[in-house]
Coordinates of C-alpha atoms in Angstrom, one line a residue:
X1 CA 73.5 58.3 8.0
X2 CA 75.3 60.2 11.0
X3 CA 74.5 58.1 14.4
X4 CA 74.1 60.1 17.8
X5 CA 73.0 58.5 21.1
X6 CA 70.0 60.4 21.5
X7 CA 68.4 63.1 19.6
X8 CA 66.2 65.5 21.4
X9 CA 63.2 66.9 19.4
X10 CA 62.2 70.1 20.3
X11 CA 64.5 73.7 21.2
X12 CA 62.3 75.0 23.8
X13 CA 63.5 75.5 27.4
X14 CA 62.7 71.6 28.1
X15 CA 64.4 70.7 25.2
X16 CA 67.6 72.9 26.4
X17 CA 68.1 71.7 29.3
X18 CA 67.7 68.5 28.6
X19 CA 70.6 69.0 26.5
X20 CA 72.4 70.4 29.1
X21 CA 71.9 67.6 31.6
X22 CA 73.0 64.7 28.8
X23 CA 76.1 66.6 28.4
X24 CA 77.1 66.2 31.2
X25 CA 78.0 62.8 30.3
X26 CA 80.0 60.5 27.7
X27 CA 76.7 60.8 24.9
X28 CA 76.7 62.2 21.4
X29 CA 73.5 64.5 21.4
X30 CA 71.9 66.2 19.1
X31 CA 68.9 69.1 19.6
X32 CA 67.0 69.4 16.3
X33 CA 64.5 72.6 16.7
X34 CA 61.8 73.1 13.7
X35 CA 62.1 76.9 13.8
X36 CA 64.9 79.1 12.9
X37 CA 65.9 79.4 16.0
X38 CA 65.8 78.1 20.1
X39 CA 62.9 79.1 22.0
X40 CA 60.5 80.5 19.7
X41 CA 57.3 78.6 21.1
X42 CA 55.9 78.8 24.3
X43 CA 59.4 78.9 25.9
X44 CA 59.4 83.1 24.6
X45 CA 55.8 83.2 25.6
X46 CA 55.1 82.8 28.8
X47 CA 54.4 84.8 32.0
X48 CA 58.2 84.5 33.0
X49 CA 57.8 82.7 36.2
X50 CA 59.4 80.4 38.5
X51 CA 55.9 78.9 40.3
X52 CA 56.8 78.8 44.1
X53 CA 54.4 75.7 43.8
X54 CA 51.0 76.6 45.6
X55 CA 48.7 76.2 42.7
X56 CA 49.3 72.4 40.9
X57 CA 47.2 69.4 42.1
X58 CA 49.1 67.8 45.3
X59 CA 50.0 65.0 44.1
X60 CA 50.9 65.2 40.5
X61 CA 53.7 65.2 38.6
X62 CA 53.4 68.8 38.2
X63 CA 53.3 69.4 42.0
X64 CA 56.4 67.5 42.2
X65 CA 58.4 68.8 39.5
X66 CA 57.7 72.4 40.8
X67 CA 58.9 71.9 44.4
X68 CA 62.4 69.8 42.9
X69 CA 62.8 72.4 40.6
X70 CA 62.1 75.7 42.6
X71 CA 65.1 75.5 44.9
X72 CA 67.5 74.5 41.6
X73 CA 67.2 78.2 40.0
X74 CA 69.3 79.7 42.2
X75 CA 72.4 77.7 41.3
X76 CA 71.5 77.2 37.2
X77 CA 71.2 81.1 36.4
X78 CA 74.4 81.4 39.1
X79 CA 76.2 79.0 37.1
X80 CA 74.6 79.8 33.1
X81 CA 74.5 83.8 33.9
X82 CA 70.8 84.0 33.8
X83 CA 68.2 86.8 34.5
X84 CA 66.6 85.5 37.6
X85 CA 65.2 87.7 40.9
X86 CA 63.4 85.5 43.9
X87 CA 60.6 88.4 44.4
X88 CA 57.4 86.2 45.5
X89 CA 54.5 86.7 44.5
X90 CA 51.4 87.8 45.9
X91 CA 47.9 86.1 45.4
X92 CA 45.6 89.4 45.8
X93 CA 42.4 89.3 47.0
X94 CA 39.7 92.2 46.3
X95 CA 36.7 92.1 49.2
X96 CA 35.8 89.8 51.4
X97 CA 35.0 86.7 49.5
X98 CA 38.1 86.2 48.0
X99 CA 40.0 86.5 51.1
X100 CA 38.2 83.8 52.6
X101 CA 39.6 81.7 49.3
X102 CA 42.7 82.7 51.0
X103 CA 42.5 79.8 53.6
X104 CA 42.7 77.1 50.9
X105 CA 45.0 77.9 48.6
X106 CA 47.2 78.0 51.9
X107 CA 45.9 74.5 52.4
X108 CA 46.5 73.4 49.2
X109 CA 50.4 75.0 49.3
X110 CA 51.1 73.7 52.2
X111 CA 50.2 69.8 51.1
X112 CA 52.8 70.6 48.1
X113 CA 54.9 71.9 51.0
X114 CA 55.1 75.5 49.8
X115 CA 56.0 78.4 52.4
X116 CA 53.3 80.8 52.0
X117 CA 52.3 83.7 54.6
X118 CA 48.4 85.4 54.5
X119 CA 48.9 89.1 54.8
X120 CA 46.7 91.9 55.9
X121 CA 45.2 94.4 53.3
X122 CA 47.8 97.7 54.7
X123 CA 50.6 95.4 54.4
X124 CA 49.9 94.8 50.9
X125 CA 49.1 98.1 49.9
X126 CA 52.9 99.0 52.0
X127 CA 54.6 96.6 49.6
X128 CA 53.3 96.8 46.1
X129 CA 51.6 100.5 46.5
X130 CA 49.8 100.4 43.4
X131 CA 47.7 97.7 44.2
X132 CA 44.1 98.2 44.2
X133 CA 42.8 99.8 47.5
X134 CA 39.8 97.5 47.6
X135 CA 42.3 94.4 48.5
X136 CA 41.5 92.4 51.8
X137 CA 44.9 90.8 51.7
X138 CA 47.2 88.7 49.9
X139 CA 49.0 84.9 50.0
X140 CA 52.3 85.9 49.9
X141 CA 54.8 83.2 48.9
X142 CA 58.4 84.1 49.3
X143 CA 60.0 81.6 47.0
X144 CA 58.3 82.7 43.7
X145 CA 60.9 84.3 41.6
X146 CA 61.4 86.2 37.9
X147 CA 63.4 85.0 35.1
X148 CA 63.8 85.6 31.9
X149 CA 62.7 82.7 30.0
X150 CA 64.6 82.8 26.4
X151 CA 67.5 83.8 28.5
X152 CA 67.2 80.4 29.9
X153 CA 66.8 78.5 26.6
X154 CA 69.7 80.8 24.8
X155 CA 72.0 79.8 28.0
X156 CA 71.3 76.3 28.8
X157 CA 72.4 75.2 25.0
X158 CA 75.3 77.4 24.9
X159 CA 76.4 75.7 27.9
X160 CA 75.2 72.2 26.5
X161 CA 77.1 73.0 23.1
X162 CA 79.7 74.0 24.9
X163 CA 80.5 70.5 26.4
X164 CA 79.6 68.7 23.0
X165 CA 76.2 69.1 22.4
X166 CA 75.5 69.5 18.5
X167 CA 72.2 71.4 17.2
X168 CA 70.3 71.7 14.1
X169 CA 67.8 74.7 13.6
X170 CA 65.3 74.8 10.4
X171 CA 65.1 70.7 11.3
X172 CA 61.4 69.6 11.5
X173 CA 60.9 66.3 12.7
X174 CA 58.8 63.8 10.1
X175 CA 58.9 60.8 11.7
X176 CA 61.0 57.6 13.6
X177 CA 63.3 54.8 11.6
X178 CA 62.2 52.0 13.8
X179 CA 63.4 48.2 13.9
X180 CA 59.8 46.2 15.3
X181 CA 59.1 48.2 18.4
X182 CA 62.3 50.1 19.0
X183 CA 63.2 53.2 17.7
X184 CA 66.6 53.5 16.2
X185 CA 66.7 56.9 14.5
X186 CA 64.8 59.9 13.1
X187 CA 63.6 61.2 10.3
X188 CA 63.5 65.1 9.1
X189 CA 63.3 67.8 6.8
X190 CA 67.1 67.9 6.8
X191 CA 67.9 63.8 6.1
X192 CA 67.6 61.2 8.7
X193 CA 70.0 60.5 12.1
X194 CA 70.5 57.2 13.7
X195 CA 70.2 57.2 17.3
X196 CA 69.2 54.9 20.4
X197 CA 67.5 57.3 21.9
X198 CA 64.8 60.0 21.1
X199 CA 63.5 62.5 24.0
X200 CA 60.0 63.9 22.7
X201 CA 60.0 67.7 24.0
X202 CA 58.1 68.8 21.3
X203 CA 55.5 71.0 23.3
X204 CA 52.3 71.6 21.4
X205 CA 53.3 68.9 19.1
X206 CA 54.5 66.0 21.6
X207 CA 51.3 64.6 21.2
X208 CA 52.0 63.8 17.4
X209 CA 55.3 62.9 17.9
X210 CA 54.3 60.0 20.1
X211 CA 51.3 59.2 17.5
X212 CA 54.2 58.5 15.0
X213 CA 55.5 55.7 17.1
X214 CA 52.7 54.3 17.6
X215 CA 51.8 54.9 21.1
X216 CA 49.5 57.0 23.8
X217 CA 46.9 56.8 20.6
X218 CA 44.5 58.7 23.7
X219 CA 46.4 61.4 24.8
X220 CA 46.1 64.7 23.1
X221 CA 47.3 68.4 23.3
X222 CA 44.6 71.3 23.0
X223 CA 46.2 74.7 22.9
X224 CA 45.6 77.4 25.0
X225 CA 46.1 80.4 23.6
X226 CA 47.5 83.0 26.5
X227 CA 47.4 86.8 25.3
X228 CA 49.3 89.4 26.8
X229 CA 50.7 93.0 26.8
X230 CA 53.7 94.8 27.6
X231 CA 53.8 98.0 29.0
X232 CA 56.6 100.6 28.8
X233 CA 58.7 100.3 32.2
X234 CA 59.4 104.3 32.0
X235 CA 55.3 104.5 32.5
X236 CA 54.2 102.0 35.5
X237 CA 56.5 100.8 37.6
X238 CA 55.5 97.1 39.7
X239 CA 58.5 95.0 41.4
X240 CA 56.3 92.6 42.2
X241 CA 54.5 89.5 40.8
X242 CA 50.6 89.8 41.2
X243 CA 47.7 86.9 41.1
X244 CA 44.2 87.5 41.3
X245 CA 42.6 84.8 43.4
X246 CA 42.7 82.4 40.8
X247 CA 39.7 80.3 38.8
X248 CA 39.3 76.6 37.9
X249 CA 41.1 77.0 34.4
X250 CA 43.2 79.5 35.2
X251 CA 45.9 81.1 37.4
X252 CA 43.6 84.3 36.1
X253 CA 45.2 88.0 34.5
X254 CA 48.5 88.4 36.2
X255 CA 50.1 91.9 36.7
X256 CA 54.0 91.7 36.9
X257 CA 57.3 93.1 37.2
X258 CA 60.0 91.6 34.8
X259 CA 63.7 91.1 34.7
X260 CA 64.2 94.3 32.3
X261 CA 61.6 96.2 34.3
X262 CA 58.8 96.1 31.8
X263 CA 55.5 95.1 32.8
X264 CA 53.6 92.2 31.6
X265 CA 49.8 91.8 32.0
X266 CA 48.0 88.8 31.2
X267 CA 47.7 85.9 30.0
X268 CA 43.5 84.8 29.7
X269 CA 43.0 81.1 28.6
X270 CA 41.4 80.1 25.0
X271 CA 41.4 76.9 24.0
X272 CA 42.3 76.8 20.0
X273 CA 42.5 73.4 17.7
X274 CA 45.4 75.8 15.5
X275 CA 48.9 74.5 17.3
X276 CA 49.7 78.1 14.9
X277 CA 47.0 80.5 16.1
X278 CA 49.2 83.2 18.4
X279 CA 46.5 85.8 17.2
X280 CA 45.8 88.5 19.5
X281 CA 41.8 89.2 19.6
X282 CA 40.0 92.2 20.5
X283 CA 37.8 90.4 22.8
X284 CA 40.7 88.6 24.4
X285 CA 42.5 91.8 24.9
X286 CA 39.4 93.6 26.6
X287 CA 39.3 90.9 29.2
X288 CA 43.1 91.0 29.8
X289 CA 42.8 94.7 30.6
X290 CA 39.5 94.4 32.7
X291 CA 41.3 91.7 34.7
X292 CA 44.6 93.8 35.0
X293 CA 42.8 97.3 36.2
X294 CA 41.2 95.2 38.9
X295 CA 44.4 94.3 40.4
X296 CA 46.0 97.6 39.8
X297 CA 43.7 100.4 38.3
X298 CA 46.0 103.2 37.7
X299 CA 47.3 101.5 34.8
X300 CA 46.9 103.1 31.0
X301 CA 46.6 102.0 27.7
X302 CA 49.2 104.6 27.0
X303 CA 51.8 102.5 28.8
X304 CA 51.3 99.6 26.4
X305 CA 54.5 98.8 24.0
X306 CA 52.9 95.9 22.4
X307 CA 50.7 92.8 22.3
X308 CA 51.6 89.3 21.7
X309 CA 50.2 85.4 22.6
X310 CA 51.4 82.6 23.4
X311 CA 49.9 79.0 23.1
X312 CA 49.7 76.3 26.5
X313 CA 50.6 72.7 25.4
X314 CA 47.9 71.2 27.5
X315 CA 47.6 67.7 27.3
X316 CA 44.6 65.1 29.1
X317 CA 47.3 63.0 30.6
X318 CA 45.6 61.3 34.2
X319 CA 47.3 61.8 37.6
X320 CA 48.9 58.3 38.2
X321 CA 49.2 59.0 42.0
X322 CA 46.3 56.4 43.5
X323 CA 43.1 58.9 44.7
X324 CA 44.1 62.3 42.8
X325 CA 41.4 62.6 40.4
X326 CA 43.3 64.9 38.1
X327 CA 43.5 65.0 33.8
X328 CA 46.2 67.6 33.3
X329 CA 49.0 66.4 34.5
X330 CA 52.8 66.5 33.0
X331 CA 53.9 63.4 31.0
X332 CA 57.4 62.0 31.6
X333 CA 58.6 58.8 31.2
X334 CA 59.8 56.2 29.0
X335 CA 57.2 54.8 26.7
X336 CA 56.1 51.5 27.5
X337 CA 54.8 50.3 24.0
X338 CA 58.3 51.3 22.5
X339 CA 61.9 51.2 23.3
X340 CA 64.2 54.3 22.4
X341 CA 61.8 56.6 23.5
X342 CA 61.3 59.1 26.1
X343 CA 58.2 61.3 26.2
X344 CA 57.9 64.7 27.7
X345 CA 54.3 65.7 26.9
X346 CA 52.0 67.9 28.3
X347 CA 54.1 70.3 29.6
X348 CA 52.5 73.5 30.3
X349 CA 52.4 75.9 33.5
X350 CA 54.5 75.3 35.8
X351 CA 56.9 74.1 33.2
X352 CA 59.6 76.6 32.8
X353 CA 59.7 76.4 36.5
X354 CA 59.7 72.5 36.4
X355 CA 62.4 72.6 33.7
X356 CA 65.6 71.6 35.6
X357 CA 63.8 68.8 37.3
X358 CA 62.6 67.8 34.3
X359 CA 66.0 67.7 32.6
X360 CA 67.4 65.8 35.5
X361 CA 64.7 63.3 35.8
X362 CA 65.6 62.5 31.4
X363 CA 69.0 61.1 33.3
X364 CA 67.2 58.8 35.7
X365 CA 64.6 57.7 33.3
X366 CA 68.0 56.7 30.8
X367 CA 69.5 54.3 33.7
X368 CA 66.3 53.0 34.2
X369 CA 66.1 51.8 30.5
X370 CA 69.7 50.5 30.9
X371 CA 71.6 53.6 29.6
X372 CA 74.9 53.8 31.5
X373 CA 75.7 57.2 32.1
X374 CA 79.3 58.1 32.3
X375 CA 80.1 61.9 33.5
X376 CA 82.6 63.1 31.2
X377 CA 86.3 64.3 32.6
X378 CA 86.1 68.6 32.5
X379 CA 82.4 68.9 32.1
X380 CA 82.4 72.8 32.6
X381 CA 78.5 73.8 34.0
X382 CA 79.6 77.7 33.4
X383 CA 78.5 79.6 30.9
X384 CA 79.7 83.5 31.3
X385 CA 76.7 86.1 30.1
X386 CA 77.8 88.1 27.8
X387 CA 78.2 92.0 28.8
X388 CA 74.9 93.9 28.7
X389 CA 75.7 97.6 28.3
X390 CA 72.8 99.1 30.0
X391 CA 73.2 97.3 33.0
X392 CA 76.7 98.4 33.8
X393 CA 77.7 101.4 35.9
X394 CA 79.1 104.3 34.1
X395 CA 83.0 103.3 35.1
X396 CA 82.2 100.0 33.8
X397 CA 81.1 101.2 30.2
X398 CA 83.9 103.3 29.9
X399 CA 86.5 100.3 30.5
X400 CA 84.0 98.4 27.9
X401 CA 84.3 100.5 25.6
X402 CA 88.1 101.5 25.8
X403 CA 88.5 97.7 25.5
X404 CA 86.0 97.4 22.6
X405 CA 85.1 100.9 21.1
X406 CA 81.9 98.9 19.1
X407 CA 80.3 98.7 22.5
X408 CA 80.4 102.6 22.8
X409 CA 78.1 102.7 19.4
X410 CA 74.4 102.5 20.5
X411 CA 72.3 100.8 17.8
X412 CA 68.7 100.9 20.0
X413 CA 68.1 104.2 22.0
X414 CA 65.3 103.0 24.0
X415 CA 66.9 99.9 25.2
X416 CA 70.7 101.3 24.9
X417 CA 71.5 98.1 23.1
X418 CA 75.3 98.3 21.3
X419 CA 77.0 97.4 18.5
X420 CA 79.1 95.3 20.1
X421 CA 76.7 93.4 22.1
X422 CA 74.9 92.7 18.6
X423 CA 78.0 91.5 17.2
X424 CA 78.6 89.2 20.5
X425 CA 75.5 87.8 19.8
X426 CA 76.1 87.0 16.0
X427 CA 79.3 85.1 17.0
X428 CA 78.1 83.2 19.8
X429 CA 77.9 79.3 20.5
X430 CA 74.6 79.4 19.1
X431 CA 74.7 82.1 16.5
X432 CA 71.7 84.4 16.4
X433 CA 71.1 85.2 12.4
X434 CA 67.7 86.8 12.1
X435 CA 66.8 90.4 13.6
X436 CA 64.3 88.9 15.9
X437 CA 67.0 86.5 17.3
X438 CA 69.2 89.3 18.1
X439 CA 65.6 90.9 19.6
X440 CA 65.0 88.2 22.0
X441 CA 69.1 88.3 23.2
X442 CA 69.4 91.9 23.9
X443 CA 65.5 92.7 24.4
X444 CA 66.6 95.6 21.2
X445 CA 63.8 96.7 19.4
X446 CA 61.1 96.4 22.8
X447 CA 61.2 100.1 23.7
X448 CA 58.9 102.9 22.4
X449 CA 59.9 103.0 18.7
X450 CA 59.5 99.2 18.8
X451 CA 62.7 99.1 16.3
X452 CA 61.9 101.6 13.6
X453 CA 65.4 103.4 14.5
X454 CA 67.7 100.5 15.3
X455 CA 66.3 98.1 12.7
X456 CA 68.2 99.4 9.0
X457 CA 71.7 99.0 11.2
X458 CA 71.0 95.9 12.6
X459 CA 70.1 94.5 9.2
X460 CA 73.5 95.7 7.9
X461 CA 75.6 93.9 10.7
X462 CA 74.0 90.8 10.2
X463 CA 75.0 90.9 6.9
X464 CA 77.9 92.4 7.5
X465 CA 79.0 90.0 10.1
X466 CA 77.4 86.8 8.3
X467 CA 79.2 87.6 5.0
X468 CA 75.6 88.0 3.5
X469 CA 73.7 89.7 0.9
X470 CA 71.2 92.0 2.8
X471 CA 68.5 90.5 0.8
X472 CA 69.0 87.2 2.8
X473 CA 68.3 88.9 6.4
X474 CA 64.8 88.0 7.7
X475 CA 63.1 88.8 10.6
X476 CA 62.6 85.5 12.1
X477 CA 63.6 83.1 9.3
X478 CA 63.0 81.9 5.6
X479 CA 60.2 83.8 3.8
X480 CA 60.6 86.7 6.6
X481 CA 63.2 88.6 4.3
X482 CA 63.5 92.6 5.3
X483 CA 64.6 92.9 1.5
X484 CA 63.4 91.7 -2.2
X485 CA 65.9 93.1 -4.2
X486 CA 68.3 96.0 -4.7
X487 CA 67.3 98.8 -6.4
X488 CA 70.7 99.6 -7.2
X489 CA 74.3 98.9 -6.6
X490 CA 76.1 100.9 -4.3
X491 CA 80.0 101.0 -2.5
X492 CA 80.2 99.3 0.8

C-alpha cells in the first residue's frame, strides 16, 4: 500500500489550493478527484467572483475567510498566471425602497470591515450605461474583482505538482482505513493509500465523507442548484459586476462581465436532495431572465450562447462566534472525535473567494495537531500561463507562430483557439484528455457554433497526441465517447 502524509479528497478549487499550500513544505501529498478531471463541480460553476466581503454574517467563518482571502488574489493569479480583474461590483438598487436597503448592507460591510461607497442613480447610469434607468443608486465596493475560476483550480495544481504534489483523477473516495479513532489511510475506487492525514474538500459530498468516520453525524449538505446563462460577448457588452439588492437566501440574479468578456446572468437558488441534479428548468430559467432584465433590460434572448447549473454545497453548520445566531456557516477545522482528519465542509459562496485563506489556514490547523511543517529548499510559487493566442497583439502572434507554426492553425473560429495551444494543453503538468478538458482550458467550443466546427479536429489531436484510438476520446470522461466504432479503416 503506497503511504503519503496527507491525501486531500476532492479536486475543486479548495482542494487545489490546498495542495498548493502543503507543497510548500517537506510532505508527500496526494489529490484524489472523483471525476475525470480538476474542477468539474461547483469550482466550474460558479458566478466567477472574488466577494469583496459585504454580504456574509459578521462574525462567521465566512466573513472572515472573505476579508483574509480578498487581499491574497492579487499576488496568487500574479504568481500562478491567472485570469483575475479587481472591477467592484455594484449592489443596484431600482426605486426608492431598495435604496433605503442601501444603508445596511453598508452597515453590515462595514462590521466585516469592507470599503464600500453609496452612489447616486447618474453616477451609476455614467459607469455601467446599460443599467436600468429606474435605479436610485448603487453600493459600490471597489475591492470586488473577476476571475476565472477553473483557471484557478487548472493553475494552483500545476503549481502544487510542480513542487511534488502527486494526483489521481477517476479516484472516488469509498471510505477511511482507521486504527480505533485515528485515521491512517483511505480507501478508493483505485486501491487504498496510507496516510496520516486526510483533508475532506469534498464539496457537496463533505458531509458523507465525515459520516464515514464517524463524526458530525448532525451536519448535512443540501444542494442548491444555481442556473445560469451565457450570453455572446459580440452581442451585450457589461464590464461590470451587477447585484440586485439582495434577498434572505440569496445574493439574487446577478448580471456580469467576465474575464473572456462573455456575460453571465444568474444564478436563482433551488434547494435539490440530488448532489447530481445540474438540470436546467424552464421555470428556473424564466426567473433568471425576469431578474436579469430588471437590472439591465436591453438584454436579448438572442445573445444567449448557452445554459448550464451549478449546485451550492450548503451545509447547517452553526456560527461558533458567542451571540451570531447564524446556521450556514463554513466548516474548517480538525475533527475532534477523530485524529488524522481535517474537515472542510460547507463551503459554498464566498468560497472561491475564501479559497487561499482556506488553504493557508489547512497549514495552521496541521501545527496545531502536531504536524511540523518544514518549507522545502526551491519551493518555486510560479507557474507561467501558457500563451493564449487571442489575447496577443498582432506582432506578438507573428513571433508565436514563427517560433511554433501549430499556433498559426486556428482550430475554433469564434474563440480563435490554436492548435498549438490545444497541444500545450494535452502536454501539460496536469494533462487535459477529454474535449471538454481542453473546453474549460482554452474557453474553445463557447462561441456561436458552440463547437460544431472545431470539435472533429480536436478529437483527432487528442488522439493524435495521446497515442489513442479515436474511439477512446470522450467528452468529459468514461462512457462520454464521441465514437463507437469505425466504419472502416482508413491511412493516417
Amino acid at each position: 500500500m503506497k503511504k503519503y502524509d496527507i491525501i486531500i479528497v476532492g479536486g475543486g478549487v479548495i482542494g487545489c489550493m490546498t495542495a498548493r499550500a502543503l507543497s510548500r513544505f517537506n510532505l508527500k501529498v496526494l489529490l484524489i478527484e472523483r471525476e475525470s478531471d480538476i474542477g468539474m463541480g461547483a469550482s466550474s460553476a460558479n458566478s466567477a467572483i472574488i466577494h469583496a466581503g459585504h454580504d456574509p454574517m459578521p462574525g462567521s467563518l465566512k466573513a472572515e475567510m472573505n476579508r483574509l482571502a480578498n487581499p491574497m488574489w492579487d499576488q496568487v493569479s500574479a504568481e500562478l498566471g491567472i485570469p483575475f480583474k479587481r472591477s467592484g461590483a455594484y449592489i443596484v438598487a431600482i426605486g426608492e425602497d431598495e435604496f433605503g436597503c442601501l444603508a445596511a448592507l453598508k452597515e453590515r460591510a462595514e462590521k466585516n470591515g469592507v470599503l464600500t461607497e453609496i452612489i447616486s442613480a447618474d453616477e451609476m447610469l455614467k459607469r455601467e450605461p446599460l443599467v436600468n434607468p429606474a435605479t436610485s443608486g448603487a453600493l459600490f465596493t471597489p475591492t470586488a474583482g473577476m476571475v476565472d475560476p477553473f483557471a484557478a483550480c487548472v493553475a494552483s495544481i500545476e503549481n502544487a505538482i510542480q513542487n511534488g504534489v502527486e494526483v489521481l483523477t477517476e479516484t472516488a473516495f469509498t471510505g477511511f482505513i482507521m486504527e480505533g479513532r485515528k485515521v491512517t489511510g483511505v480507501r478508493t475506487s483505485q486501491g487504498n493509500f496510507a496516510c496520516r492525514w486526510v483533508v475532506n474538500a469534498a464539496g457537496t459530498y463533505s458531509d458523507e465523507v465525515m459520516h464515514a468516520a464517524e463524526t458530525r453525524q448532525e451536519f448535512k449538505i443540501t444542494p442548491r442548484r444555481g442556473e445560469y446563462y451565457l450570453l455572446d460577448k459580440a452581442e451585450i457588452e457589461i464590464n461590470n459586476i451587477l447585484f440586485p439588492v439582495p434577498s434572505k437566501v440569496s445574493k439574487g440574479i446577478l448580471v456580469l462581465g467576465s474575464t473572456h468578456g462573455n456575460v453571465l446572468v444568474g444564478p436563482n437558488s433551488q434547494t435539490t436532495d440530488d448532489k447530481e441534479n445540474k438540470a436546467v428548468t424552464p421555470e428556473g430559467l424564466a426567473e433568471i431572465w425576469q431578474g436579469a432584465q430588471k437590472l439591465v433590460p436591453s438584454i436579448t434572448p438572442r445573445s444567449v450562447i448557452a445554459v448550464f447549473a451549478g449546485l451550492r454545497a450548503t451545509g447547517n453548520a452553526a456560527c461558533q462566534t458567542p451571540g451570531v445566531s447564524y446556521h450556514n456557516d463554513f466548516v474548517i477545522e480538525r475533527a475532534g472525535e477523530v485524529d488524522g482528519l481535517i474537515n472542510l465542509a460547507g463551503i459554498e459562496s464566498p468560497g472561491l473567494t475564501a479559497a487561499p485563506a482556506i488553504a493557508q489556514r489547512v497549514t495552521e490547523l496541521l501545527k496545531e495537531g502536531g504536524e511540523k511543517l518544514t518549507e522545502k529548499p526551491g519551493w518555486n510559487p510560479i507557474r507561467q500561463a501558457r500563451p493564449r493566442f487571442n489575447h496577443m497583439t498582432r506582432e506578438e502572434q507573428a513571433a508565436l507562430v514563427t517560433k511554433d507554426p501549430s499556433y498559426g492553425r486556428i482550430v475554433c473560429r469564434c474563440e480563435m483557439i490554436t492548435e498549438g495551444e490545444i497541444v500545450a494543453e494535452i502536454h501539460a503538468p496536469l494533462p487535459a484528455r477529454t474535449y471538454d478538458a481542453i473546453k474549460r482550458r482554452t474557453w474553445l467550443g463557447t462561441g456561436r457554433c458552440l463547437g460544431s466546427f472545431d470539435m472533429p479536429r480536436v478529437v483527432e489531436l487528442l488522439a493524435h497526441e495521446l497515442n489513442l484510438p479515436v474511439t477512446a476520446i470522450s467528452k468529459k470522461g468514461s462512457g462520454s465517447e464521441f465514437l463507437q466504432r469505425q466504419t472502416k479503416e482508413v491511412e493516417a
